[in-house]
Amino acid sequence: MSATLTLTASLRPAALDARRGVVRLHPEVLAALGLRAGDPILLTGRRGSAGIAAVAEATASRALLYADDLLLGNLGLRDGGQVTVSAAPLRAAATVTLAGPAQIAAVVSPEMLRLALLGKVVTVGDNVSLLPQDVSLTSLDPGVFEAARRSLSNTVGYAWTSALLTVVAADPDPGALVTMDTAVGWQHGHATHAPGSVITTTGWQHAPGSVITTPAVEESAPSLDDLPGLRAQAEQLIELLDLGFHHGDVLAKLGTTVSLGVLVTGPAGSGKSDLVHVVATSVQARVVPLWAPELAALTNNDAAARLRKAAGEVRAPGPAILLVADVEALAPRDQPGPLSTVFRQLIGELVREGEAVVCTTSRPESVDPALHSPGLLAHEIAVPLPDAARRREQLTVLTRGMPLDDGVQLDEVAARTPGFVAADLAALAREAGVRAALRHRREAEPPSVLMADFEAALEVVRPTSMAESSLELAKVTLDDVGDMVEVKQTLTESVLWPLSYPDAFSRLGVEPPRGVLLYGPPGCGKTFLVKAIAGTGKANVLSVKGAELLSKWVGESERAVRELFRRAREAAPTLVFLDEVDALAPTRGQATDGGTTDRVVAALLTELDGVESLRNVVVIGATNRPDLVDPALLRPGRLERLVFVPPPDADARAEILRAASKSVPLAADVDLKTLAASLDRFSAADCTALIRESALAAMRESLEATEVTAAHVALARERVRPSLDPTQVAWLAAYAEQQQSR
């Protein structure tokens, strides 16, 4: 009989343990129970549950059991209490069935759900989270859990970290360990299937932006109206598959064949898999889905068996499509292994037999180039980031079942969501609905969603597809920029016109400007100008500091440049902001870094004006040392417009002060024009800091202050010092005159 101990429950979860069913015990307690880290244990409080044992710190108490709030809730001991602990037999779960929020169950596939639960011990009646196991208590590759986290984030949105599910059935029970062989599924209509089983889709539930589609009860077939903005891509795929499935006789008469291998690329959450399902409905074909990260987590033999079984289903009578999501996990570019070879062979066999294979990826640069060979994935379809018009269409579809208040302006919401894909917009709509529900839960009148609910949702929902290089957008436009009339006019013509009116340039037969270089003293508003342009919502925005693209590894810096511009093309219309461009593209031949920056400059020049056209993409560089930028970058066709952002004069400083104090209650004795005249050598940033410091001075005087007086401004004037260097300003002004005289 196994040893049993009674301990006192203590809430002190480590960050990596939170909501993952991990119980930490003193090393001597583990030894007394005959346990090792990673062993399953049975727990009994006010009710029974189970968990995974882990080692607590050496300073931990021998009388305490350390667990998170979720596990203590499963034990009925949120307020603490006694817990009986005993070793559990290691039993792999054969089946696990869960219940959860409808919006989660509709988009999270059984395969994704299995990876979220992998390595956890479940008991019927327990609540479990979607957070994958992070502690080193399993022998699986950590990349598997990283893939699960990424897919859950893309599919569910930010809410995946807080969503709770309930275990409604498990075999055996209690204390069954979820493994790769466990059949995991949803209660009520969402299929529970064993690993390796293939799902043919006739009726299914979906949400725009979901990565894997979950089979469900019979419903009406989806249509392209459910995926606005993807009509061109759908028609392209429909033409190809319809020709291969239904017009083989025409091809035979012409003595040719069609290759039905397709790679669909696009940002995660943009609706690639949903697009395939919609097209499959149109051409009356079955879909056999596979999730590549799950296969990559299996042994090579098991994964190969899964692939062959899926291929057998595709070869069954009738049109069928093998859909492989996140294909880079099966066929990585850097380290293709034996499984990649098996996968390529399988694709080649199916395509030669006239079957359809569609693979999706959000990272095409990470996919093995061999997959693009003739006879494999010969066709590529790109799903771009939606522009403002497409986001408006998607929001209309996503909110058509929501009672929207008359004040809700979806056009404004669309304009404020550059970089959002369909999954992000779905998360935004869900969050707005949750805010409305919280407001109406105690009210009797019919609920409705207000514009304020969307405003609150925008504060917490962020675009996932551009998280690594998206610019934090301020709620400003060019109208909020004080003075700088000529600079704003030049930027409007050079940046906003090419992005907003590309047809006008085509009609007149000229190429739009490719890029702009902003230069001027520090603090004079170069970055603020870019934020103001981004705030118009006319384009998606990618921002990167020059030094961020540089790497000590050979070839990585050039790859980072190529990847930046590839994403820009996919997201078009796009504004690419290169801050501190002098660090990224210094004059060639003068570096002492082994030629890294020279190669980066060459890659940047090629991307800006190479063989591959840069359409609907405008590049803005910013620097306070234009003389250090490689001259080749400044010629026509590249950063051809050099815009000097001068230090503000008295009138400009007055405009900047007015813009900065727009929301500050100034007393009648504050004369901004007179104040501006006294701020010699103050930059735009200094003027803004002066207003902020004045408000702080009022708060120091009284936290109940309702206005900022001239006395407060005088106190702030003593604290804020001018930052402009007269020598640097004079040199930059002379440089600007030299450029104008050329």
XYZ file of C-alpha atoms in Angstrom:
742
model
C 0.000 0.000 0.000
C 1.409 3.401 -0.955
C 2.326 5.954 1.691
C -0.127 8.707 2.546
C 0.545 12.076 4.193
C -1.708 14.900 5.318
C -0.404 18.397 4.646
C -1.722 21.948 4.846
C -2.575 23.587 1.531
C -0.724 26.815 0.776
C -1.312 29.199 -2.129
C 2.094 30.117 -3.512
C 2.295 29.236 -7.201
C 5.469 29.720 -9.108
C 5.000 31.688 -12.319
C 5.567 28.624 -14.495
C 3.250 26.453 -12.396
C 0.192 28.701 -12.412
C -2.967 26.878 -13.516
C -1.076 23.841 -14.777
C -1.960 21.301 -12.074
C 1.509 21.253 -10.493
C 1.936 20.527 -6.767
C 5.241 21.391 -5.117
C 6.406 19.400 -2.102
C 9.504 19.480 0.079
C 12.185 17.036 -1.189
C 11.911 14.971 2.008
C 8.127 14.720 1.615
C 8.594 13.465 -1.933
C 11.059 10.876 -0.677
C 8.681 9.770 2.109
C 5.928 9.216 -0.446
C 8.275 7.390 -2.816
C 7.768 10.015 -5.507
C 9.932 11.716 -8.096
C 9.336 14.985 -9.890
C 6.782 14.443 -12.646
C 4.907 11.591 -10.926
C 1.083 11.806 -10.699
C -0.420 12.139 -7.206
C -3.914 11.802 -5.759
C -5.172 14.653 -3.575
C -8.135 14.730 -1.210
C -9.483 17.896 0.379
C -13.191 18.664 0.540
C -13.271 16.806 -2.768
C -10.820 14.644 -4.649
C -8.482 15.728 -7.433
C -5.054 14.914 -8.819
C -1.885 16.704 -9.892
C 1.735 16.395 -10.919
C 4.401 16.345 -8.206
C 7.308 18.787 -8.374
C 10.142 19.707 -6.023
C 9.692 22.808 -3.855
C 12.566 25.026 -2.758
C 14.863 23.675 -0.071
C 13.590 26.411 2.257
C 9.957 25.272 1.859
C 8.041 23.887 4.815
C 7.715 20.108 5.157
C 4.168 20.563 6.449
C 2.869 22.544 3.490
C 1.645 21.614 0.034
C 2.122 24.426 -2.503
C -0.467 24.692 -5.259
C -2.143 27.352 -7.407
C -5.638 28.786 -7.024
C -7.102 26.525 -9.720
C -5.973 23.302 -8.048
C -7.046 24.520 -4.614
C -10.441 25.339 -6.093
C -10.678 21.804 -7.480
C -9.996 20.543 -3.943
C -12.606 22.912 -2.482
C -9.894 24.584 -0.403
C -9.636 28.133 -1.704
C -9.400 29.315 1.907
C -6.850 26.673 2.835
C -7.225 23.398 4.719
C -5.870 19.887 5.061
C -4.965 17.809 2.016
C -4.268 14.083 1.961
C -1.535 13.213 -0.535
C -0.730 9.788 -1.938
C 1.080 8.396 -4.945
C -1.168 7.599 -7.902
C -0.637 4.735 -10.328
C 0.705 5.973 -13.642
C -2.329 5.525 -15.908
C -2.565 7.044 -19.362
C -5.963 8.527 -20.155
C -7.728 6.756 -23.007
C -10.398 9.438 -23.458
C -11.057 12.867 -21.979
C -14.163 14.936 -22.684
C -14.387 18.609 -21.771
C -16.950 21.377 -21.677
C -16.157 25.050 -22.026
C -17.335 28.404 -23.374
C -19.010 28.078 -26.767
C -16.640 30.550 -28.394
C -13.662 28.468 -27.227
C -15.150 25.112 -28.214
C -16.010 26.436 -31.672
C -12.441 27.242 -32.662
C -10.122 24.976 -30.628
C -9.642 21.643 -32.332
C -9.242 18.339 -30.457
C -5.601 18.200 -31.590
C -4.886 21.642 -30.168
C -6.827 20.773 -27.024
C -4.739 17.616 -26.520
C -1.485 19.603 -26.629
C -2.873 22.115 -24.126
C -3.623 19.248 -21.701
C -0.541 17.183 -22.498
C 1.301 16.085 -19.349
C -1.542 17.073 -17.023
C -3.443 14.685 -14.727
C -7.212 15.145 -14.937
C -10.161 14.139 -12.768
C -13.855 14.326 -13.632
C -15.318 17.547 -12.260
C -11.991 19.408 -12.277
C -11.467 22.757 -13.919
C -8.457 22.902 -16.233
C -6.817 25.725 -18.153
C -5.507 25.901 -21.707
C -2.031 26.848 -20.494
C 0.370 24.151 -21.752
C 2.792 22.520 -19.363
C 5.921 24.646 -18.959
C 7.883 22.938 -16.231
C 10.331 20.236 -17.238
C 8.090 17.379 -16.158
C 7.697 15.771 -19.574
C 10.157 14.319 -22.059
C 8.589 16.096 -25.031
C 10.315 18.787 -27.051
C 9.580 22.235 -25.522
C 8.940 23.415 -29.081
C 5.724 21.394 -29.039
C 4.362 23.449 -26.166
C 5.556 26.659 -27.799
C 3.653 25.721 -30.964
C 0.552 25.040 -28.879
C 0.826 28.407 -27.157
C 1.244 30.211 -30.466
C -1.697 28.447 -32.097
C -3.981 29.007 -29.088
C -3.078 32.686 -29.015
C -3.760 33.054 -32.724
C -7.021 31.114 -32.563
C -8.639 32.237 -29.328
C -6.993 35.623 -28.838
C -5.665 36.952 -25.563
C -8.471 35.221 -23.584
C -6.862 31.785 -24.016
C -4.685 32.316 -20.932
C -7.669 32.825 -18.628
C -10.215 30.427 -20.151
C -11.315 27.542 -17.900
C -12.691 24.199 -19.078
C -14.449 21.454 -17.100
C -13.584 17.755 -17.324
C -16.951 16.024 -17.829
C -15.631 12.530 -18.553
C -12.313 10.715 -18.326
C -11.277 7.097 -18.684
C -9.818 6.027 -16.317
C -10.827 8.276 -13.438
C -9.479 9.727 -11.218
C -5.920 10.792 -11.943
C -5.460 9.943 -15.626
C -2.420 11.366 -17.428
C -3.084 13.014 -20.811
C -0.645 11.682 -23.435
C -0.292 11.921 -27.208
C -2.431 8.771 -27.451
C -5.360 10.241 -25.497
C -8.552 10.916 -27.451
C -9.581 14.422 -26.391
C -12.775 16.137 -27.468
C -15.627 18.451 -26.648
C -18.990 17.637 -25.134
C -22.165 18.125 -27.196
C -21.386 17.829 -30.856
C -17.660 18.510 -30.923
C -16.098 15.291 -32.040
C -14.019 13.162 -29.703
C -11.698 11.076 -31.824
C -8.685 8.929 -31.341
C -5.266 9.983 -32.567
C -4.856 9.205 -36.231
C -8.547 9.264 -37.043
C -9.401 11.470 -39.977
C -12.253 13.930 -39.990
C -14.289 14.434 -43.122
C -16.066 17.735 -43.006
C -19.645 17.982 -44.098
C -21.048 20.304 -41.442
C -18.727 22.194 -39.175
C -18.472 25.219 -36.961
C -15.943 27.933 -37.596
C -14.952 31.436 -36.696
C -13.046 33.719 -39.032
C -9.388 33.496 -38.187
C -9.415 30.056 -36.612
C -6.419 27.916 -37.454
C -7.991 24.458 -37.237
C -11.638 23.815 -37.904
C -13.476 21.595 -35.441
C -16.104 19.142 -36.705
C -19.483 19.596 -35.086
C -23.156 18.980 -35.535
C -24.675 19.439 -38.971
C -25.071 23.082 -39.899
C -25.531 25.008 -43.081
C -22.445 24.975 -45.265
C -20.153 27.980 -44.849
C -19.902 30.529 -47.584
C -17.413 33.138 -48.695
C -19.615 35.766 -47.094
C -18.338 34.455 -43.752
C -14.765 35.340 -44.775
C -14.867 38.852 -46.242
C -11.779 40.133 -47.981
C -10.673 36.723 -49.258
C -12.767 36.522 -52.423
C -9.817 36.823 -54.833
C -7.861 34.077 -53.057
C -10.951 31.850 -52.867
C -11.705 32.241 -56.569
C -8.110 31.413 -57.447
C -8.214 28.223 -55.366
C -11.714 27.292 -56.611
C -10.622 27.559 -60.254
C -7.619 25.315 -59.639
C -9.437 22.620 -57.638
C -12.560 22.646 -59.809
C -10.418 22.094 -62.892
C -8.576 19.182 -61.279
C -11.634 17.544 -59.652
C -14.357 18.004 -62.249
C -12.766 18.714 -65.638
C -10.206 15.984 -66.063
C -11.645 15.140 -69.480
C -10.760 18.600 -70.780
C -7.226 18.247 -69.469
C -6.941 14.805 -71.045
C -8.028 16.142 -74.444
C -5.364 18.819 -74.163
C -2.757 16.219 -73.212
C -1.882 17.874 -69.909
C -2.510 17.637 -66.198
C -2.865 20.102 -63.352
C -0.871 20.000 -60.129
C -3.098 20.339 -57.073
C -0.367 21.085 -54.539
C -0.935 24.514 -52.974
C 0.803 26.489 -50.239
C -1.396 29.113 -48.579
C 0.628 31.761 -46.748
C -0.496 34.593 -44.533
C -0.370 35.912 -40.989
C -1.504 33.600 -38.216
C -5.204 33.994 -37.590
C -5.982 35.452 -41.014
C -8.372 32.654 -41.999
C -6.194 30.397 -44.157
C -7.739 27.118 -43.013
C -11.247 28.558 -43.116
C -10.570 29.642 -46.673
C -9.750 26.052 -47.618
C -12.950 24.772 -45.996
C -15.074 27.351 -47.806
C -13.463 26.411 -51.110
C -13.950 22.705 -50.343
C -17.677 23.344 -49.894
C -17.783 25.163 -53.231
C -16.106 22.322 -55.152
C -17.960 19.595 -53.179
C -14.828 18.077 -51.696
C -14.057 16.490 -48.339
C -11.347 17.941 -46.081
C -8.858 15.697 -44.270
C -7.131 18.021 -41.751
C -3.792 17.458 -40.072
C -2.012 19.762 -37.634
C 1.728 19.647 -38.311
C 2.947 20.561 -34.770
C 1.049 17.585 -33.356
C 2.635 15.206 -35.873
C 6.072 16.677 -35.186
C 5.605 15.815 -31.495
C 5.173 12.105 -32.294
C 7.919 9.636 -33.005
C 8.902 9.380 -36.651
C 7.188 6.001 -37.041
C 3.922 7.154 -35.442
C 3.897 10.396 -37.434
C 4.565 8.534 -40.680
C 1.699 6.163 -39.880
C -0.616 9.123 -39.283
C 0.410 10.646 -42.607
C -0.195 7.406 -44.515
C -3.583 6.935 -42.879
C -4.596 10.459 -43.849
C -3.375 9.833 -47.398
C -5.549 6.721 -47.509
C -8.588 8.792 -46.584
C -7.782 11.286 -49.331
C -7.540 8.467 -51.879
C -11.050 7.259 -50.997
C -13.667 7.767 -53.737
C -14.735 11.331 -54.278
C -12.873 14.653 -54.301
C -10.836 15.270 -51.146
C -8.275 17.766 -49.890
C -5.445 16.962 -47.492
C -5.130 20.121 -45.367
C -1.877 20.425 -43.398
C -1.838 23.449 -41.070
C 1.410 25.081 -39.865
C 3.426 22.984 -42.285
C 6.762 24.504 -41.172
C 6.673 22.155 -38.165
C 6.789 19.103 -40.477
C 9.148 20.516 -43.091
C 11.458 23.044 -41.400
C 13.923 24.957 -43.520
C 16.912 24.715 -41.209
C 16.854 21.110 -40.005
C 14.767 18.884 -42.281
C 14.815 15.356 -40.896
C 13.574 11.912 -41.919
C 9.959 12.924 -41.297
C 10.348 15.808 -43.769
C 11.482 13.317 -46.399
C 8.472 11.068 -45.756
C 6.179 14.090 -45.944
C 7.623 15.250 -49.278
C 7.315 11.759 -50.721
C 3.695 11.535 -49.595
C 2.817 14.913 -51.122
C 4.512 13.911 -54.369
C 2.551 10.650 -54.547
C -0.794 12.341 -53.906
C -0.201 15.163 -56.382
C 0.912 12.741 -59.108
C -2.291 10.766 -58.538
C -4.362 13.918 -59.064
C -5.234 14.426 -55.383
C -5.226 17.844 -53.721
C -2.776 18.815 -50.972
C -3.094 22.260 -49.389
C -0.590 23.356 -46.754
C -0.813 26.537 -44.711
C 1.875 28.520 -42.946
C 2.304 31.884 -41.278
C 6.091 31.655 -41.630
C 6.904 30.821 -45.267
C 10.549 31.736 -44.725
C 10.785 28.777 -42.298
C 9.389 26.203 -44.753
C 11.730 23.797 -46.522
C 12.304 25.261 -50.039
C 12.152 21.728 -51.451
C 8.361 21.800 -50.970
C 8.142 24.396 -53.752
C 9.543 21.948 -56.298
C 7.411 21.081 -59.360
C 5.138 18.196 -58.491
C 4.848 19.199 -54.845
C 3.404 22.565 -53.736
C 3.632 24.178 -57.145
C 1.146 26.964 -56.432
C 1.244 29.635 -53.727
C -1.662 31.793 -52.574
C -1.030 34.687 -50.207
C -3.594 35.891 -47.668
C -2.606 39.478 -46.825
C -3.212 41.461 -43.699
C -6.571 43.201 -44.116
C -6.601 46.916 -44.825
C -9.143 49.269 -43.248
C -11.855 48.423 -45.794
C -11.447 44.671 -45.288
C -11.371 45.090 -41.520
C -14.661 46.964 -41.796
C -16.171 44.044 -43.740
C -14.878 41.529 -41.214
C -16.237 43.513 -38.286
C -19.636 43.625 -40.000
C -19.656 39.832 -40.240
C -18.333 39.298 -36.710
C -20.894 41.632 -35.131
C -23.952 40.689 -37.172
C -25.351 38.710 -34.236
C -24.632 41.446 -31.691
C -27.177 44.144 -30.738
C -25.056 47.183 -31.581
C -26.003 50.610 -30.316
C -26.595 53.298 -32.934
C -23.480 55.065 -31.710
C -21.166 52.193 -32.654
C -19.013 53.288 -35.597
C -17.389 50.232 -37.134
C -15.542 52.451 -39.614
C -13.731 54.104 -36.721
C -12.996 50.747 -35.078
C -11.586 49.471 -38.384
C -9.420 52.577 -38.741
C -7.984 52.054 -35.261
C -7.037 48.405 -35.777
C -4.140 48.330 -38.275
C -2.342 44.993 -38.121
C -5.422 43.139 -36.824
C -6.263 39.871 -38.542
C -9.622 38.133 -38.442
C -8.813 36.296 -35.195
C -7.813 39.563 -33.510
C -11.019 41.246 -34.661
C -13.011 38.268 -33.373
C -11.274 38.631 -29.995
C -12.046 42.352 -30.072
C -15.737 41.717 -30.729
C -15.848 39.081 -27.967
C -14.202 41.434 -25.484
C -16.636 44.230 -26.375
C -19.515 41.791 -25.832
C -18.092 40.755 -22.453
C -17.816 44.395 -21.395
C -21.448 44.936 -22.400
C -22.548 41.819 -20.503
C -20.777 42.979 -17.343
C -22.579 46.290 -17.610
C -26.025 44.782 -18.224
C -25.944 41.798 -15.873
C -27.919 43.664 -13.198
C -30.095 45.716 -15.535
C -33.526 44.808 -16.845
C -33.494 46.598 -20.216
C -32.410 44.726 -23.352
C -28.605 44.605 -23.582
C -26.679 46.369 -26.309
C -23.036 46.914 -27.191
C -21.870 50.524 -27.024
C -18.973 52.278 -28.683
C -17.497 52.605 -25.187
C -17.325 48.799 -25.017
C -15.223 48.720 -28.182
C -13.065 51.538 -26.797
C -12.407 49.473 -23.671
C -11.715 46.345 -25.733
C -9.166 48.223 -27.851
C -7.200 48.929 -24.689
C -6.548 45.230 -24.018
C -6.694 43.430 -27.387
C -3.494 43.734 -29.416
C -2.668 42.479 -32.915
C -0.883 39.139 -32.721
C 0.404 39.027 -36.299
C 2.594 42.111 -35.959
C 3.514 41.877 -32.303
C 7.251 41.789 -32.937
C 7.482 45.026 -34.928
C 4.200 46.890 -34.756
C 4.271 50.548 -33.822
C 2.411 51.539 -30.668
C -0.196 53.816 -32.221
C -1.047 57.035 -30.459
C -4.465 58.634 -30.908
C -2.974 61.460 -32.968
C -3.082 62.544 -36.593
C -1.193 65.168 -38.557
C -3.742 67.724 -37.368
C -2.361 67.261 -33.851
C 1.169 68.175 -34.946
C 1.889 71.800 -34.129
C 3.064 73.967 -37.056
C 5.429 72.124 -39.519
C 3.101 73.014 -42.408
C 5.649 72.328 -45.163
C 6.861 69.116 -43.534
C 3.305 67.805 -43.125
C 2.483 68.672 -46.744
C 5.589 66.834 -47.990
C 4.746 63.758 -45.915
C 1.143 63.812 -47.096
C 2.280 63.804 -50.728
C 5.124 61.317 -50.269
C 3.526 58.874 -47.826
C -0.247 59.164 -47.592
C -0.977 59.735 -51.284
C 0.871 56.586 -52.506
C -0.881 54.494 -49.832
C -4.328 56.048 -50.245
C -4.491 56.792 -53.979
C -2.330 54.259 -55.874
C -4.798 54.381 -58.787
C -4.063 58.075 -59.330
C -0.365 57.347 -59.839
C -1.203 54.492 -62.226
C -3.574 56.714 -64.177
C -0.832 59.307 -64.673
C 1.735 56.628 -65.538
C 4.271 57.397 -62.787
C 5.736 55.416 -59.949
C 4.869 56.785 -56.477
C 7.708 57.829 -54.156
C 9.284 54.797 -52.530
C 10.558 56.355 -49.317
C 11.312 59.409 -47.213
C 14.202 60.262 -44.889
C 13.326 62.479 -41.934
C 16.333 64.173 -40.395
C 16.726 66.839 -37.772
C 17.871 67.496 -34.197
C 16.787 65.048 -31.471
C 13.418 65.778 -29.894
C 12.020 67.818 -32.786
C 9.197 65.414 -33.634
C 10.480 62.946 -36.238
C 9.024 59.879 -34.515
C 5.925 61.837 -33.496
C 5.303 62.694 -37.162
C 5.450 59.012 -38.082
C 3.020 58.160 -35.285
C 0.698 60.867 -36.562
C 0.796 59.393 -40.063
C 0.189 55.916 -38.623
C -2.707 57.312 -36.593
C -4.614 58.090 -39.780
C -5.236 54.334 -40.158
C -4.445 54.439 -43.885
C -1.941 51.599 -43.658
C -0.530 48.823 -41.530
C 2.606 49.937 -39.723
C 5.843 48.023 -39.177
C 8.398 49.733 -36.965
C 11.949 48.692 -36.232
C 15.015 50.430 -34.866
C 18.046 50.090 -37.084
C 20.172 48.319 -34.495
C 17.457 45.701 -33.872
C 18.056 44.110 -37.285
C 21.780 43.618 -36.750
C 22.993 40.220 -35.560
C 26.412 38.768 -34.868
C 25.508 35.597 -36.776
C 26.486 35.530 -40.441
C 23.469 35.944 -42.700
C 20.951 36.632 -39.927
C 20.929 40.415 -40.403
C 20.244 40.107 -44.130
C 17.525 37.557 -43.409
C 15.939 39.961 -40.916
C 15.822 42.672 -43.601
C 14.272 40.284 -46.131
C 11.731 39.103 -43.575
C 10.778 42.692 -42.687
C 10.038 43.574 -46.292
C 8.305 40.270 -46.979
C 5.908 41.032 -44.158
C 5.493 44.549 -45.506
C 4.489 43.215 -48.941
C 2.019 40.810 -47.381
C 0.513 43.554 -45.237
C 0.280 46.141 -48.045
C -0.623 48.947 -47.895
C 2.180 49.222 -45.369
C 4.297 51.922 -43.796
C 7.764 50.694 -42.765
C 9.432 52.938 -40.190
C 13.201 52.555 -39.804
C 14.232 54.550 -36.750
C 17.931 55.326 -36.296
C 18.518 54.336 -39.901
C 22.146 55.515 -39.702
C 22.868 52.461 -37.504
C 21.306 50.124 -40.064
C 22.704 51.617 -43.262
C 26.000 53.434 -42.619
C 28.311 54.366 -45.459
C 29.816 51.163 -46.847
C 33.510 50.406 -46.620
C 34.068 52.094 -43.287
C 32.790 49.453 -40.849
C 35.028 47.227 -38.729
C 32.451 44.464 -38.149
C 33.624 42.052 -40.826
C 31.304 43.414 -43.491
C 27.999 42.774 -41.705
C 26.631 46.301 -42.146
C 27.811 46.379 -45.765
C 25.796 43.258 -46.507
C 22.793 44.702 -44.647
C 22.982 47.879 -46.741
C 23.127 45.767 -49.904
C 20.084 43.772 -48.773
C 18.211 46.971 -47.923
C 19.012 48.534 -51.310
C 17.875 45.378 -53.080
C 14.584 45.312 -51.203
C 13.895 48.989 -51.876
C 14.730 48.977 -55.574
C 15.338 45.403 -56.645
C 13.813 43.064 -59.177
C 10.820 42.312 -56.930
C 8.564 45.347 -56.963
C 7.700 47.033 -53.681
C 4.058 47.920 -54.309
C 1.897 49.828 -51.841
C 4.796 49.985 -49.384
C 6.360 53.259 -48.266
C 9.517 53.408 -46.153
C 10.275 56.233 -43.717
C 13.726 56.503 -42.212
C 14.605 58.799 -39.322
C 18.020 59.999 -38.197
C 19.814 62.964 -36.681
C 23.006 62.097 -38.598
C 22.084 62.066 -42.307
C 25.753 62.333 -43.264
C 26.337 58.809 -41.900
C 23.684 57.188 -44.104
C 24.998 55.400 -47.196
C 24.518 57.754 -50.198
C 23.134 54.952 -52.356
C 20.136 54.752 -50.023
C 19.248 58.383 -50.740
C 19.047 58.288 -54.504
C 15.702 58.430 -56.414
C 13.741 55.205 -56.176
C 14.803 54.628 -52.582
C 14.634 57.171 -49.755
C 14.440 59.864 -52.397
C 12.708 62.612 -50.412
C 14.876 64.153 -47.714
C 12.721 66.103 -45.269
C 14.363 68.399 -42.741
C 12.441 68.568 -39.450
C 13.740 71.870 -38.071
C 13.803 72.967 -34.467
C 10.637 74.923 -33.743
C 10.654 78.711 -33.901
C 8.514 80.870 -31.606
C 5.328 80.408 -33.651
C 5.914 76.663 -33.949
C 6.576 76.375 -30.220
C 3.267 78.137 -29.555
C 1.476 75.602 -31.770
C 3.241 72.725 -30.041
C 2.315 74.085 -26.617
C -1.312 74.437 -27.696
C -1.356 70.867 -29.028
C 0.332 69.491 -25.892
C -2.056 71.357 -23.568
C -5.219 70.493 -25.468
C -6.451 68.319 -22.585
C -4.806 70.352 -19.789
C -7.025 72.914 -17.960
C -4.923 76.079 -18.195
C -5.783 79.130 -16.139
C -6.539 82.435 -17.838
C -3.164 83.880 -16.795
C -1.226 81.339 -18.909
C -0.179 83.058 -22.162
C 1.196 80.325 -24.425
C 2.354 82.761 -27.115
C 4.453 84.775 -24.668
C 5.726 81.585 -23.068
C 6.740 80.190 -26.470
C 8.742 83.318 -27.265
C 10.859 82.727 -24.152
C 11.666 79.094 -24.902
C 14.715 79.523 -27.084
C 16.570 76.233 -27.835
C 13.526 74.225 -26.681
C 12.676 71.240 -28.882
C 9.171 69.897 -29.425
C 9.855 67.246 -26.785
C 11.021 69.941 -24.350
C 7.820 71.944 -24.903
C 5.710 68.875 -24.253
C 7.748 68.094 -21.125
C 7.188 71.662 -19.910
C 3.399 71.258 -20.053
C 3.624 67.909 -18.278
C 5.888 69.329 -15.570
C 3.495 72.272 -15.094
C 0.651 69.866 -14.388
C 2.858 67.990 -11.922
C 3.680 71.282 -10.194
C -0.050 71.909 -9.745
C -0.432 68.426 -8.262
C 2.456 69.005 -5.868
C 0.693 72.101 -4.622
C -2.615 70.286 -4.204
C -3.864 66.919 -5.378
C -7.283 68.581 -5.647
C -6.011 71.152 -8.177
C -8.377 71.800 -11.079
C -6.215 74.030 -13.299
C -2.632 74.892 -14.151
C -1.646 78.513 -13.491
C 1.196 80.736 -14.676
C 2.914 80.179 -11.329
C 2.945 76.436 -11.968
C 4.407 77.031 -15.436
C 7.123 79.223 -13.914
C 8.055 76.447 -11.494
C 8.183 73.955 -14.376
C 10.337 76.367 -16.395
C 12.995 76.130 -13.690
C 13.052 72.332 -13.885
C 12.902 71.745 -17.651
C 16.063 72.708 -19.506
C 16.480 73.119 -23.283
C 18.096 70.151 -24.991
C 18.980 71.529 -28.431
C 22.676 71.854 -29.237
C 23.214 75.079 -31.243
C 26.209 73.603 -33.058
C 24.295 70.519 -34.193
C 21.276 72.607 -35.186
C 23.459 74.903 -37.276
C 25.163 71.981 -38.993
C 21.837 70.267 -39.822
C 20.400 73.527 -41.162
C 23.451 73.932 -43.405
C 23.072 70.318 -44.581
C 19.425 71.005 -45.425
C 20.378 74.098 -47.456
C 23.011 72.074 -49.288
C 20.427 69.414 -50.211
C 17.987 72.040 -51.479
C 20.637 73.674 -53.655
C 21.436 70.452 -55.492
